[in-house]
Structures are given as structure tokens and as C-alpha cells.
Coordinates of C-alpha atoms and ligand atoms in Angstrom, one line a residue:
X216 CA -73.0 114.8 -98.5
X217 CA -72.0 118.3 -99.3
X218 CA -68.4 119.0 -99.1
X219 CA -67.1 122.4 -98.7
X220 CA -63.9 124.7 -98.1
X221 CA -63.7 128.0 -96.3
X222 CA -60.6 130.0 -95.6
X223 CA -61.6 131.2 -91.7
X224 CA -61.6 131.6 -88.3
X225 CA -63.5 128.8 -87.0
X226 CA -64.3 130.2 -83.8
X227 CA -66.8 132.4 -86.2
X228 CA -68.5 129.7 -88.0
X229 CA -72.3 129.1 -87.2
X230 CA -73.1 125.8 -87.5
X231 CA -74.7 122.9 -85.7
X232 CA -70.9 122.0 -84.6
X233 CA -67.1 121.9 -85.0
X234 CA -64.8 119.6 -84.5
X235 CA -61.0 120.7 -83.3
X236 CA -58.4 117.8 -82.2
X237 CA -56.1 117.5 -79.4
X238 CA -52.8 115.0 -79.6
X239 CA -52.5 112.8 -76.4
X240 CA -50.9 114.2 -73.4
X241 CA -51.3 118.3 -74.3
X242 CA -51.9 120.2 -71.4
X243 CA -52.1 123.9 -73.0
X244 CA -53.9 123.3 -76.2
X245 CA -52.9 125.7 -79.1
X246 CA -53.5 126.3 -83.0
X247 CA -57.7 126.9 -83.5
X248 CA -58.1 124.4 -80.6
X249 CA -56.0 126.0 -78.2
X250 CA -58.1 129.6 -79.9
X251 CA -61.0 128.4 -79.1
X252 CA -60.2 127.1 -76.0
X253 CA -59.5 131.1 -74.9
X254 CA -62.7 132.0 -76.9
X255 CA -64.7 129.8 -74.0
X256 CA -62.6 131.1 -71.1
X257 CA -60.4 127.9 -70.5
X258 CA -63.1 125.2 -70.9
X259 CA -60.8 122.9 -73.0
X260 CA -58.6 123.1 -70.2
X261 CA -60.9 122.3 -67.9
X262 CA -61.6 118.8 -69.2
X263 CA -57.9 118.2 -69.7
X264 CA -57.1 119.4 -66.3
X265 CA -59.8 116.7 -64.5
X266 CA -58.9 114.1 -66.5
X267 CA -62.1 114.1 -68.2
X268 CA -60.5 114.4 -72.0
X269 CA -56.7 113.5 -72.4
X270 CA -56.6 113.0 -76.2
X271 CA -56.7 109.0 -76.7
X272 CA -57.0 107.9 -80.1
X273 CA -60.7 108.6 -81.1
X274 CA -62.0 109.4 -77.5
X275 CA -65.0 112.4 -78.1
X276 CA -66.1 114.7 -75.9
X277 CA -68.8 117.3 -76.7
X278 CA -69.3 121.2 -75.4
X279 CA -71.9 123.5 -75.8
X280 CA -70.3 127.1 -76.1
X281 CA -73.3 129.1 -75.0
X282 CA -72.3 132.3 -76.8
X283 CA -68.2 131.8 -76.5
X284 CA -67.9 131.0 -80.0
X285 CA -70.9 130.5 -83.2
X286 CA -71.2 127.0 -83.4
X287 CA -73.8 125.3 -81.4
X288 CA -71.5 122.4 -80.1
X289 CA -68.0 121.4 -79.9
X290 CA -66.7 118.4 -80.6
X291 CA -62.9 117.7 -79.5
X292 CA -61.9 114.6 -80.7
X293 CA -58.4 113.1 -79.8
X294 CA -55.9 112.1 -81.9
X295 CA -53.8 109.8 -79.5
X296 CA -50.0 109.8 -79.2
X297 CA -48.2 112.2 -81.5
X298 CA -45.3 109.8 -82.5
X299 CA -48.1 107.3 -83.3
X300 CA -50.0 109.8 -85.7
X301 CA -50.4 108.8 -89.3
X302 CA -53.1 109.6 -92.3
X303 CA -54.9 106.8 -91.4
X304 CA -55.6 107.9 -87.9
X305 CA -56.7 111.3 -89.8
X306 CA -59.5 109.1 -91.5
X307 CA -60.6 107.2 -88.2
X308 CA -61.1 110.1 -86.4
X309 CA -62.9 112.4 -88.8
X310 CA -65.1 108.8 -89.0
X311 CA -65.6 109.3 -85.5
X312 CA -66.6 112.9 -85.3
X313 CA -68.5 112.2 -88.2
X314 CA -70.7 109.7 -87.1
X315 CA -70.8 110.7 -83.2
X316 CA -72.0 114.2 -84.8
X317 CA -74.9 112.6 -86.6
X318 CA -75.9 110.7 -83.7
X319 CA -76.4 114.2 -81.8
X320 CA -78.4 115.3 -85.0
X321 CA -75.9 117.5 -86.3
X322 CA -76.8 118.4 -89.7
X323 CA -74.4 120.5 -90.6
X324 CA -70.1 120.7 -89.5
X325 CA -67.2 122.2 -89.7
X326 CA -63.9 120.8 -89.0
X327 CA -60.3 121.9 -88.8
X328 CA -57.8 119.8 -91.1
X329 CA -56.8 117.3 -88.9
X330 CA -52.8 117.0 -88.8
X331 CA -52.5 119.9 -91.0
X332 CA -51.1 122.0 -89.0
X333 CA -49.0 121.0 -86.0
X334 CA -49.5 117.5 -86.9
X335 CA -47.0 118.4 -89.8
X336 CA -48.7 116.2 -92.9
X337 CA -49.3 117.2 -95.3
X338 CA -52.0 119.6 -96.2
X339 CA -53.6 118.0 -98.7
X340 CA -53.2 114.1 -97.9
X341 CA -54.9 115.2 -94.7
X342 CA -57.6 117.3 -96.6
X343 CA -58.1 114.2 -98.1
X344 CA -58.0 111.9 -95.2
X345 CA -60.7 114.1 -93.6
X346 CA -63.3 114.0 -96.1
X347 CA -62.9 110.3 -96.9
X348 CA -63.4 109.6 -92.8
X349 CA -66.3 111.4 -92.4
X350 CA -68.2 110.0 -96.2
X351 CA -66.6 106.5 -94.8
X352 CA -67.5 106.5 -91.7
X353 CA -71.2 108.1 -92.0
X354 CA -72.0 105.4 -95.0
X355 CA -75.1 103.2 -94.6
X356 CA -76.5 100.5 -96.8
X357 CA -80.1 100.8 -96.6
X358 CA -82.1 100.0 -99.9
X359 CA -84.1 97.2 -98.0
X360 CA -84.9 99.2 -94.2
X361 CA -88.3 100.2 -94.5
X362 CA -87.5 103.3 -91.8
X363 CA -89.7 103.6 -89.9
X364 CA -87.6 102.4 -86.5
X365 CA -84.3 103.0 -88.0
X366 CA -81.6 105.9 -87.0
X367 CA -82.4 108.5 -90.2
X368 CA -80.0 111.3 -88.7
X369 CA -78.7 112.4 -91.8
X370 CA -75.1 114.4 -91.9
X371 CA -76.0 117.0 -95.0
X372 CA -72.7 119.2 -95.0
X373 CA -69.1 119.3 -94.3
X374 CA -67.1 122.4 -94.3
X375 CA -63.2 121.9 -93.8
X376 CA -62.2 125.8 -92.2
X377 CA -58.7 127.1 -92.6
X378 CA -57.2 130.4 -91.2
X379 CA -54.4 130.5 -93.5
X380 CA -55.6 131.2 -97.0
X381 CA -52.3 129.6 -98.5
X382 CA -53.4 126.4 -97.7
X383 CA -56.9 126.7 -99.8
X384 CA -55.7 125.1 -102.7
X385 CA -54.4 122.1 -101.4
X386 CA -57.0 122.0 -99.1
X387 CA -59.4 122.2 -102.0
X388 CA -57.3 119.9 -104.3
X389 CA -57.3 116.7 -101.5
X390 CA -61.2 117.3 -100.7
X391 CA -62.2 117.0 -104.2
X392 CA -59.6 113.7 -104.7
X393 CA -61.2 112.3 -101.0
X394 CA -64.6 112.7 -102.2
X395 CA -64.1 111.1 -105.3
X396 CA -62.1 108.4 -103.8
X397 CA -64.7 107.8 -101.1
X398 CA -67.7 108.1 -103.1
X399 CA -65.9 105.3 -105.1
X400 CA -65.2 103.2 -102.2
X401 CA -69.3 103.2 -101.2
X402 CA -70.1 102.5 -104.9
X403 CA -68.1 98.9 -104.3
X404 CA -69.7 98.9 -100.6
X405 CA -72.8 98.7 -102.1
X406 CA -72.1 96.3 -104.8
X407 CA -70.9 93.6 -102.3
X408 CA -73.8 93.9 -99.5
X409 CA -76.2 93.5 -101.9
X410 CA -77.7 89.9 -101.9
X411 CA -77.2 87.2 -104.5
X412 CA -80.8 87.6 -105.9
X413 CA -80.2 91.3 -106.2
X414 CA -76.6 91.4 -107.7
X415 CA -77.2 88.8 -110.2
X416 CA -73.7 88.4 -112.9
X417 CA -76.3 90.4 -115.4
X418 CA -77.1 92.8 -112.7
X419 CA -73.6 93.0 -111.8
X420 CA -72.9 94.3 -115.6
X421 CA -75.8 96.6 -115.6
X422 CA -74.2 98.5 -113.0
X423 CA -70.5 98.9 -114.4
X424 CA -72.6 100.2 -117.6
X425 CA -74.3 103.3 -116.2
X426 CA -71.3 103.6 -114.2
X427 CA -69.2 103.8 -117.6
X428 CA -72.1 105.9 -118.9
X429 CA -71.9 108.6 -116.1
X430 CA -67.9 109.2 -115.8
X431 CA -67.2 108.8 -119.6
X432 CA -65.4 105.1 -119.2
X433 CA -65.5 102.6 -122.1
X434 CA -67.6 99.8 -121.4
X435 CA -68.4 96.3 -123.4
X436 CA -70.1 93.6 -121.6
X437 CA -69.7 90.2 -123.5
X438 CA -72.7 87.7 -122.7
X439 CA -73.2 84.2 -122.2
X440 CA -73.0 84.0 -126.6
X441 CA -69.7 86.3 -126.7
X442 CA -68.0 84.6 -123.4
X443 CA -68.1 81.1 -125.6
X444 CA -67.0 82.6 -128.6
X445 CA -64.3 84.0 -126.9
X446 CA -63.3 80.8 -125.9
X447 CA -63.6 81.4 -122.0
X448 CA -64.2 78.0 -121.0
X449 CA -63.1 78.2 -117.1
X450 CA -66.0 80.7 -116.9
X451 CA -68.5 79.3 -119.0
X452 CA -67.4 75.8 -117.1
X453 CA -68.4 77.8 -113.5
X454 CA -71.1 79.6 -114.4
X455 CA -73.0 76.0 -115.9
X456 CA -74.6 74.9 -112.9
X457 CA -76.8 78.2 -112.4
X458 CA -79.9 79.2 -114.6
X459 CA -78.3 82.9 -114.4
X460 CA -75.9 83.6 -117.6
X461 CA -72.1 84.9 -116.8
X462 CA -70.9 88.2 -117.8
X463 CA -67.7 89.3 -119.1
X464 CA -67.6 93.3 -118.1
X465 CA -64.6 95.0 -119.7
X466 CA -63.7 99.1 -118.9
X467 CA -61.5 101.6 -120.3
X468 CA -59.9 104.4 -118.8
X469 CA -57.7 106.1 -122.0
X470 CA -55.4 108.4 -120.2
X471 CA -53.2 110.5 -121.4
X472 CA -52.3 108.1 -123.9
X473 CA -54.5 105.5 -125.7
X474 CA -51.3 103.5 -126.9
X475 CA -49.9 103.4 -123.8
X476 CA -49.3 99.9 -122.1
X477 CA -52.0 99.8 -119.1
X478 CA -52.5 98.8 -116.0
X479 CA -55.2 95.7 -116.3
X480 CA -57.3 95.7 -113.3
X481 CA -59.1 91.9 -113.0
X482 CA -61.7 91.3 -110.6
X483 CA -63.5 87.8 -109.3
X484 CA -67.2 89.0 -109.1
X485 CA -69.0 85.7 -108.4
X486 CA -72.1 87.0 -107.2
X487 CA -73.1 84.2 -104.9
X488 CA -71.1 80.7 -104.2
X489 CA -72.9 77.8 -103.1
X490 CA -69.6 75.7 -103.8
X491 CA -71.6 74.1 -106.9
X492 CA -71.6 70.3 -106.3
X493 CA -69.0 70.5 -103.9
X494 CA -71.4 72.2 -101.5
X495 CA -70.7 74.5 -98.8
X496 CA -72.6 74.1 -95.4
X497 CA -74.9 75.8 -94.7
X498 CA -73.6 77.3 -91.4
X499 CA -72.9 81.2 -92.9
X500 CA -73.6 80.1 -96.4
X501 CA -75.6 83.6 -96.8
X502 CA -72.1 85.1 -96.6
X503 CA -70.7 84.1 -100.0
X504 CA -73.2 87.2 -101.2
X505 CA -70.0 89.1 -101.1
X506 CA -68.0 86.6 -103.4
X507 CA -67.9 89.6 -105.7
X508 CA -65.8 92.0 -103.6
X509 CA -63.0 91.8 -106.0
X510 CA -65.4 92.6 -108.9
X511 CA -67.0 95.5 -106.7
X512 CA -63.1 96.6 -106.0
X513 CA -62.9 97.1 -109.8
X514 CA -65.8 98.8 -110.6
X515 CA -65.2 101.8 -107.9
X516 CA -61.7 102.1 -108.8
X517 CA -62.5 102.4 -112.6
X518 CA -65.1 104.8 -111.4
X519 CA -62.6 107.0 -109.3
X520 CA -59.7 106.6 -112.0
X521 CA -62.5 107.9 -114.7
X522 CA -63.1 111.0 -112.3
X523 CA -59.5 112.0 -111.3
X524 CA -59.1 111.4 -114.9
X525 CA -55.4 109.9 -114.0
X526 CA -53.0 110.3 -116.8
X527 CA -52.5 105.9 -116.7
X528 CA -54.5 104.5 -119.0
X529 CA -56.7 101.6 -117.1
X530 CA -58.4 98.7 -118.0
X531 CA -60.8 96.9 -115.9
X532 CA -61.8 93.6 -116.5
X533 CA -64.8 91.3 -113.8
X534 CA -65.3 87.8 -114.6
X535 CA -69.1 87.3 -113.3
X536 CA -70.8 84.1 -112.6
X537 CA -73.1 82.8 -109.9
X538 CA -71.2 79.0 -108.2
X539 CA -74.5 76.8 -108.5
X540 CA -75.0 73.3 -108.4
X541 CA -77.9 72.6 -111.2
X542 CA -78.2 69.6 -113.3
X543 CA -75.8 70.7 -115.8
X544 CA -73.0 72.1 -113.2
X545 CA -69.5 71.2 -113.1
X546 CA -68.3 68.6 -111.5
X547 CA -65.5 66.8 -109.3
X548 CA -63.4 65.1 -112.0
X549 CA -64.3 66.6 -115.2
X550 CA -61.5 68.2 -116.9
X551 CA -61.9 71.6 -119.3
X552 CA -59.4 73.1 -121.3
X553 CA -58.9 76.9 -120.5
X554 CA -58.4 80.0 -123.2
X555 CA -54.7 79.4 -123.0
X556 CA -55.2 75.5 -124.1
X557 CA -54.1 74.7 -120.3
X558 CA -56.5 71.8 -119.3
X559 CA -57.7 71.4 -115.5
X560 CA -58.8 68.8 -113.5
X561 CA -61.8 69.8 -111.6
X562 CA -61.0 68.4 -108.1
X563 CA -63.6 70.9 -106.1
X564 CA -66.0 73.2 -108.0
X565 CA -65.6 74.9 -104.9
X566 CA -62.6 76.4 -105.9
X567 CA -64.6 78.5 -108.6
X568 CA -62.4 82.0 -108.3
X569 CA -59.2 80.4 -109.4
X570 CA -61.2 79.2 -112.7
X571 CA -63.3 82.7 -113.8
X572 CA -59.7 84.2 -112.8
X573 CA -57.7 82.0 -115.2
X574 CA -59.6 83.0 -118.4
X575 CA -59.9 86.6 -117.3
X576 CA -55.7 86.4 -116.8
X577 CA -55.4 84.7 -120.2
X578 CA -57.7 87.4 -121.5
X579 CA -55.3 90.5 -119.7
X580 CA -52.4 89.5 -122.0
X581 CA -53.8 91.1 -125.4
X582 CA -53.4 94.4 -123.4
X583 CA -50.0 94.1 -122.9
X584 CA -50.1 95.1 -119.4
X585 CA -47.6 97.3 -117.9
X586 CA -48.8 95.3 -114.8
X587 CA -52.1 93.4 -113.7
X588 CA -53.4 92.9 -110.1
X589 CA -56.3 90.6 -109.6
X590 CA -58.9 90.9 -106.2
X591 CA -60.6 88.1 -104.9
X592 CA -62.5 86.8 -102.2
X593 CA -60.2 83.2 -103.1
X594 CA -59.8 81.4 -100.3
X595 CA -60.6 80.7 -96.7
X596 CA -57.5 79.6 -96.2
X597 CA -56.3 83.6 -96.7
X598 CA -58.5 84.3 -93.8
X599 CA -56.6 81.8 -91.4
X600 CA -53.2 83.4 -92.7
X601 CA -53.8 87.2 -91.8
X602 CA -57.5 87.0 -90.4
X603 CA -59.7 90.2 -91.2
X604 CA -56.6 92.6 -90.8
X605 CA -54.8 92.4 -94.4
X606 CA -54.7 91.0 -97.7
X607 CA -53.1 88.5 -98.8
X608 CA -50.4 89.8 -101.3
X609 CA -48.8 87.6 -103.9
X610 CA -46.9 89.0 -107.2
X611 CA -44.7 87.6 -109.9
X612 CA -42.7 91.1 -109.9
X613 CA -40.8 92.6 -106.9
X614 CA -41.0 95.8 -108.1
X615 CA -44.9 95.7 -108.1
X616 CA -45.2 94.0 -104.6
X617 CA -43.4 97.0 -103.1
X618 CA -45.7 99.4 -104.6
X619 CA -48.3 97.7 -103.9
X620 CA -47.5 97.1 -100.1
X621 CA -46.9 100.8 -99.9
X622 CA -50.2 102.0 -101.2
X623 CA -51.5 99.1 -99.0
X624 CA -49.5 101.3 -96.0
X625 CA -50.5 104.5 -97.3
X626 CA -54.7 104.0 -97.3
X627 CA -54.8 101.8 -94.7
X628 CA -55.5 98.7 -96.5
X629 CA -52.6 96.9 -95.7
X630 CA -51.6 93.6 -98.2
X631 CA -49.1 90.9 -97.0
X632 CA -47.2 89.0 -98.7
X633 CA -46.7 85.9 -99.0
X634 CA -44.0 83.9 -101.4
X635 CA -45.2 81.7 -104.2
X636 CA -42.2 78.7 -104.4
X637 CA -41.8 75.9 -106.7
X638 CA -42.9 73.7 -104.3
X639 CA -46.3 74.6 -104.2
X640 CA -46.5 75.4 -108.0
X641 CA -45.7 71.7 -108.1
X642 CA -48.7 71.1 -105.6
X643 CA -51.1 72.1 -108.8
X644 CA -49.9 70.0 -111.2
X645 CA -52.5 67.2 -112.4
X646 CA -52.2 63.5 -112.8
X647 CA -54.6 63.5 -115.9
X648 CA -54.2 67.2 -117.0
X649 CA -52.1 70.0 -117.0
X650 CA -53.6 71.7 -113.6
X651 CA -55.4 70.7 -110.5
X652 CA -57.9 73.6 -109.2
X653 CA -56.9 72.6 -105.5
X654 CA -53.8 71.8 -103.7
X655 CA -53.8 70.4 -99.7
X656 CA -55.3 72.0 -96.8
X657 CA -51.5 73.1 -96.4
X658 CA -50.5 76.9 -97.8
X659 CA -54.1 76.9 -99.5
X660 CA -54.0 80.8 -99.7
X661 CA -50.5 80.4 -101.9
X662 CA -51.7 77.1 -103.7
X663 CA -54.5 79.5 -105.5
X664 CA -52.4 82.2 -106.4
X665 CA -49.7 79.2 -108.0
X666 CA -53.0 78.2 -110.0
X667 CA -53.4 81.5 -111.4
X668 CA -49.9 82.4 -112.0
X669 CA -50.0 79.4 -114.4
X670 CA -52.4 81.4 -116.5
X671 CA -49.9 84.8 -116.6
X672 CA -48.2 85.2 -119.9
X673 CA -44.7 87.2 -119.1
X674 CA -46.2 90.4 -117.6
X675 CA -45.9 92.2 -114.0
X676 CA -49.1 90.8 -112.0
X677 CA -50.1 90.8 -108.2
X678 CA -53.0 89.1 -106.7
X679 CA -54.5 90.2 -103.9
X680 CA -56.7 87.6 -102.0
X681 CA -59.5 89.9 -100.2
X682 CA -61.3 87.3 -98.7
X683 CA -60.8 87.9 -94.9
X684 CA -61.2 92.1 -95.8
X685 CA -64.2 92.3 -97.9
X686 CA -66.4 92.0 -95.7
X687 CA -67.1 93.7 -91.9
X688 CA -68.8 92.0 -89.3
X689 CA -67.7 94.4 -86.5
X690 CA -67.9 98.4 -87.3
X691 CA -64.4 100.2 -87.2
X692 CA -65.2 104.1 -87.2
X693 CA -64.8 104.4 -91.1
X694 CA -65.2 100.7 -92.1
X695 CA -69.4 100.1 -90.6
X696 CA -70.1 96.4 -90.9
X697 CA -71.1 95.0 -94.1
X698 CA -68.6 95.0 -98.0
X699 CA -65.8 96.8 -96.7
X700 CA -64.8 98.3 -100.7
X701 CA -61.7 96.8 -99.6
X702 CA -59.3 97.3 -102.4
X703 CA -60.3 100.7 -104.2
X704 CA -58.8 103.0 -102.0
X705 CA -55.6 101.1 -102.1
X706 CA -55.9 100.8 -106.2
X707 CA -56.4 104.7 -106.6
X708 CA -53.1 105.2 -104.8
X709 CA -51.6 103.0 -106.4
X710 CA -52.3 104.3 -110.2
X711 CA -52.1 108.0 -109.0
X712 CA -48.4 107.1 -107.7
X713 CA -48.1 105.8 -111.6
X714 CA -46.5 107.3 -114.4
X715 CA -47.9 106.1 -117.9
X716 CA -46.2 103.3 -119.2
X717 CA -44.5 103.9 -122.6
X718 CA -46.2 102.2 -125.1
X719 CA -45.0 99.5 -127.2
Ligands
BES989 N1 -65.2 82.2 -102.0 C1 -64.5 81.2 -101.4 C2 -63.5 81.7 -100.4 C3 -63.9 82.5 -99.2 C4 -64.0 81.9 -98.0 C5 -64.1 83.8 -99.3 C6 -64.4 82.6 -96.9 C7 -64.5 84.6 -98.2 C8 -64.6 83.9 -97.0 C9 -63.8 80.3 -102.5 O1 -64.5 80.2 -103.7 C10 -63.7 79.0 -101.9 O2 -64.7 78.4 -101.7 N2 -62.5 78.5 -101.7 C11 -62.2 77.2 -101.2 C12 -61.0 76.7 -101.9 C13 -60.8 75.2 -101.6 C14 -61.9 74.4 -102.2 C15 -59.5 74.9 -102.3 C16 -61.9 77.3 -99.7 O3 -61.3 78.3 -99.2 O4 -62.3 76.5 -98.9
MN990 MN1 -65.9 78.6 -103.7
ZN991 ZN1 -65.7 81.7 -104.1

């Protein structure tokens, strides 16, 4: 999609159609809405005055100007109550317009900057918000529709108009960081709706490469050779049980400074999970496709950080295996010694994230991390705690939690979270060896994070368990059903809010 700025009056632009906003509960509409309105003799009014439009949150309602102004339609879109306006309901309703506009056939559209003007935010954040809605809302994963009976409206162009030339570059300055962003966000959407056959771990890795190719990242991807060399046994250990070989995928984002101490990005990217020998059911089986939506996470916020070129230098690190149970797979009761020396009792090679995560932890540490945050899709037990509506947030570092939550606040992508206490630390603790890969039924959202906290050698980490937000089965306007990207707009905010760590 084509993303453009132009500094005027709207009412001029010729285009398939414009979208202006009204707040909830405005009876005289002003700013380029209330403009416009005059432009087509009061017909704004008119649908405020029946009752027809009164500015609920997301409600549309479309005009055809004949003449009164240069666009071919009109699209008023409502922004709901003003005390309950925030960025977020910036990017829901561009989404909205967005995708109700391609549904008309509108090719090409111009919109004002939402909340950037008498919605007081500020002009760039909701430049930003804008053009992420309308990429987010309008994204489709297609690679295996054939066509022919499917809905190929395409949405080409997006112009964000401006009367006041003052505001261009901020305007400018937030689209460019939205599309980035967004773009980055459909990358990981893509990653974690395709299947298991198609996003293989090696397939996984070939992707992170030509992404580290195109935006100038360092890239090194260890096979199954490198992976045992490096002594990663809790991956090795997982990925046994499937004829496809792990991958160890690691990026690198310099910065402003190479020496700095960075922030280590780790993602679970097990690319399907059949629970090994500890075998799911097979009701909704199909969905453990999107095990990797941590892994995808990381790859689109490397891929973001790399084009903003942040100042924080960034390392990304995606333990990949497929959870299979072959002849030679894990099993219930075996007990393998991690990188650290830490030996675990396997009590279900169902819980395979906690494993890949512990070597990929233990690996972090040579980095000297000014902080580490791992996303994954760990447990279902996340998923009873907070449903699909946040993360589950869990951090060794107070400090970090609070940024994290913020960022969480600020994109949308809100993480909870939830304490980690002795008691349940205790809960992992083996009778044969040093670790237990599952606790009870009881707290099992916490329970995995204890595990991996084990493997954390004296640095700021958060874990984020994504498992009930990585994937969509119902369409919000600018999350459409299917991997959600959960996680990379929330990252992104995070490291731009970041000043470079000294080094050491
Ligand atoms: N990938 C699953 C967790 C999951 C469940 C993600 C539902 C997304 C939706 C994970 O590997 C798993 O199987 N966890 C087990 C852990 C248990 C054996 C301690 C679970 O949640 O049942
Ligand atoms: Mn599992
Ligand atoms: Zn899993």
C-alpha cells in the first residue's frame, strides 16, 4: 500500500473517497469535518440530526457528494466518546475505514489525521496510529486462495491531508514509523498462519535470513551440527522426535553503539507441536501451526528495529524446532542436562517451549543483556488466566515490568502480570534432577515462567506468554482472524522508549 502526505484542503482532494471523524454526541461538527459538512450544504448534519450517525465508536456511514466537494464518497467514521478516546481507538477506526472503503472498491483515500486536531494527541503518534490501522486492518493472508471466488478489492493508496503545513513533518515522521511498524507486524502475521509443512524450523531460518539480507541486520543461523556443539541440549532434546532438524537463528541490530549492552530479544518458534509422546488430541491440534508466534514476534521486530535504525543495539535470538513424536523423541521420564549443567526431568514433552527457551536464556547471558524479554505461545494455562485479551507478563525486574506494561498500554497490546513466588519456584523442583518441566494444573501459566527463570543468569528479563494473543479466531477491525503479530508492535515501543545501555 502506498502511503502518502499532502499538506491541503481536503474538501479539494479527488479521490475515490475521504474519510473525516466525528466524536460521539457532536451536534455542529467543525475542523475539515464540520468544513466539509458546509461544503455539502448541511448533509453531515442531516444524519446527526435524525439520528442516523451519532459518532459510536467505529459506526460508518458513507455519502456521495455529487459535486459539493472532489472526492467521490465520504466516509464519516465515528470516534465514540471523547473522554474515552485514545491512540488505540485511532488504529481501530482507520482499520475500519480502511477495510469498509475496500469493500466499496475504493482504490484510492484520503483521510484526515484522526485525533490530531481537536482530539488533542499528538500529531505524530496519531499519524502513526492512522497508517498502522488502515495497513492492519486491510491485511490478508492469502498465498494458498486460488482467487477466483475470493474478495480481491485491493486498497492501492493512502493519503493523510493536512491544512496546516506545520504539522507536515510530524505527520510525515509518524507515517514513515507506522508503516514500518505495520509492515513489520504483517511480516510476523505471515510467519505464524503459515502451516507446519510450510514454516518448517529450516524454513523458519530461511526467512529471518533474507530478512537480515534486506534491512542490513546480522544474521547467523546455527544447524542441527552447530546447535550440539554448542551444547544446546534442551533443544536438540525437543527437536529429536521429528525428521526436520532445529535451528538456532541469531540477529543483530548494532546501534549506535556495537559495545553497548543490548536488549536480547528470545523467541519460542516451534513450528508445529504435536505434544511429542505426550500427545495432544486431536480436537484443534491443527492450531499449534502458530506455536512459533513468539519466534514470528522476533523476526518483525528485528526487521522494524533494523529500519528505524533505533540507536539500542538489539539482538534477536528463535529457538526453532518442530514437537514430534518419532522413534527417537523424547520421552516422559528421561532426564537431559541443559547448557547451564541444570538437569531436567522430562515429566511431559508437552511442555516443549519451556525447554528450547532454557538453552536460548542460558545462551542470552554471553550478551550481557541490558534486559531480555522472551515471547511464547507457553501455556494453555495463560489462556484460562487472561483469555485472548492480554499477555501474560512475568519479569525478574520491576523496573522492566513497568515499561513493559506501558508499551503494552501504549500499542494496544496489553501484558498482565502475574507474580512469580517461591512457592511455585519450589513447584519445579525435581525428585531425581535439578528441574521438573511441569508443575500442577494449579498456576500453570506462572509454573513455566519459574522453569525459565531457573535458566536466567543475573540480568533484567520478562517473559511474555502469548499464547491466548497469537492467534485471532474472531476479526477485530485491525486484528483479521488468523497470527495476530502479537508482540512486535509492543517491542518497537518499547526499544524506541530506550536509551542505549552503557556498555560494560
Ligand atoms: N504450545 C502449547 C501451549 C498453548 C496452548 C499455546 C494453547 C497456545 C494455545 C505448549 O507447548 C503446551 O503444550 N503447554 C502445555 C504445558 C503443560 C504440559 C504443562 C499446556 O499448556 O497444556
Ligand atoms: Mn506443547
Ligand atoms: Zn508448545
Amino acid at each position: 500500500m502506498d502511503i502518502s502526505v499532502a499538506i491541503e484542503n481536503i474538501a479539494a482532494w479527488e479521490t475515490d473517497a475521504i474519510v473525516l471523524n466525528l466524536f460521539e454526541g457532536v451536534t455542529v461538527p467543525g475542523g475539515a469535518t464540520g468544513a466539509v459538512d458546509a461544503a455539502l450544504n448541511g448533509q453531515v448534519r442531516d444524519l446527526i440530526d435524525t439520528g442516523d450517525f451519532t459518532g459510536k465508536f467505529k459506526q460508518i456511514a458513507v455519502l456521495y457528494p455529487r459535486g459539493g466537494i472532489s472526492a467521490k464518497r465520504l466516509l464519516l467514521v465515528g470516534l465514540g466518546k471523547r473522554e474515552e478516546f485514545t491512540l488505540d481507538r485511532v488504529r481501530q477506526v482507520s482499520a475500519a475505514a480502511a477495510r469498509h472503503a475496500r469493500g466499496l472498491g475504493v482504490e484510492q483515500l484520503a483521510t484526515v489525521v484522526h485525533g490530531g486536531g481537536v482530539g488533542g494527541l499528538d500529531v505524530s503518534d496519531a499519524a502513526q496510529a492512522v497508517v498502522e490501522g488502515a495497513i492492519l486492518g486491510t491485511y490478508r493472508f492469502t498465498p494458498y486462495k486460488s482467487g477466483e471466488d475470493d474478495d480481491n478489492n485491493e486498497l492501492e493508496g493512502i493519503t493523510l491531508v493536512e491544512f496546516d503545513a506545520a504539522k507536515e513533518n510530524d505527520i510525515e515522521n509518524g507515517s514513515d514509523a507506522g508503516r514500518i511498524i505495520a509492515e513489520a507486524t504483517c511480516l510476523a502475521r505471515d510467519l505464524g498462519s503459515h502451516p507446519g509443512n510450510e514454516m518448517t524450523p529450516a524454513i523458519l531460518a530461511g526467512r529471518a535470513e533474507s530478512m537480515a539480507r534486506e534491512t542490513g541486520l546480522r544474521c547467523e543461523i546455527f544447524d542441527e551440527g552447530r546447535i550440539a556443539s554448542e551444547g544446546m541440549r534442551t533443544i536438540q532434546a525437543v527437536a529429536q522426535g521429528s525428521a526436520q532438524p532445529p535451528r538456532f537463528i541469531v540477529l543483530e541490530h548494532e546501534g549506535d553503539d556495537p559495545e553497548a549492552a543490548p536488549a536480547v530479544l528470545i523467541g519460542k518458534g516451534i513450528t508445529f507441536d504435536s505434544g511429542g509422546i505426550s500427545i495432544k488430541g486431536s480436537e484443534g491440534m491443527w492450531d499449534m501451526k502458530f506455536d512459533m508466534g513468539g519466534a514470528a514476534a522476533v523476526i518483525g521486530a528485528m526487521q522494524a528495529v533494523a529500519r528505524l535504525d533505533l540507536p539500542v543495539r538489539t539482538i534477536g535470538l528463535v529457538a526453532a524446532s518442530e514437537n514430534m513424536p518419532g522413534s527417537r523423541a523424547l520421552k516422559p521420564g528421561d532426564i537431559i542436562r541443559s547448557m547451564l549443567g541444570k538437569t531436567i526431568e522430562i515429566r511431559s514433552t508437552d511442555a516443549e517451549g519451556r525447554l528450547v527457551l532454557a538453552d536460548a536464556v542460558a545462551y542470552a547471558a554471553r550478551y550481557n543483556p541490558s534486559a531480555a524479554i522472551d515471547l511464547a505461545t507457553l501455556s494453555g494455562a495463560c489462556v484460562i488466566a487472561l483469555g485472548h485479551e492480554a499477555s501474560g507478563l512475568f519479569s525478574n525486574d520491576d523496573g522492566l515490568a513497568a515499561e513493559i506494561a506501558a508499551a503494552g498500554e501504549r500499542t494496544g497490546e496489553i501484558a498482565w502480570r502475574l507474580p512469580v513466588l517461591d512457592g511455585h519456584r519450589e513447584e519445579m523442583k525435581s525428585d531425581v534432577a535439578d528441574l521438573k518441566n511441569t508443575g500442577g494444573r494449579a498456576g500453570g501459566a506462572i509454573t513455566g515462567a519459574a522453569f525459565i527463570e531457573a535458566f536466567v543468569q543475573d540480568f533484567p528479563w520478562a517473559h511474555l506468554d502469548i499464547a491466548g494473543t497469537a492467534w485471532a479466531s474472531k476479526d477485530l477491525p485491525h486484528v483479521p482472524k488468523g497470527g495476530t503479530g502479537v508482540g512486535v508492535r509492543l517491542l518497537v515501543d518499547l526499544l524506541r522508549n530506550k536509551e542505549n545501555a552503557p556498555g560494560p
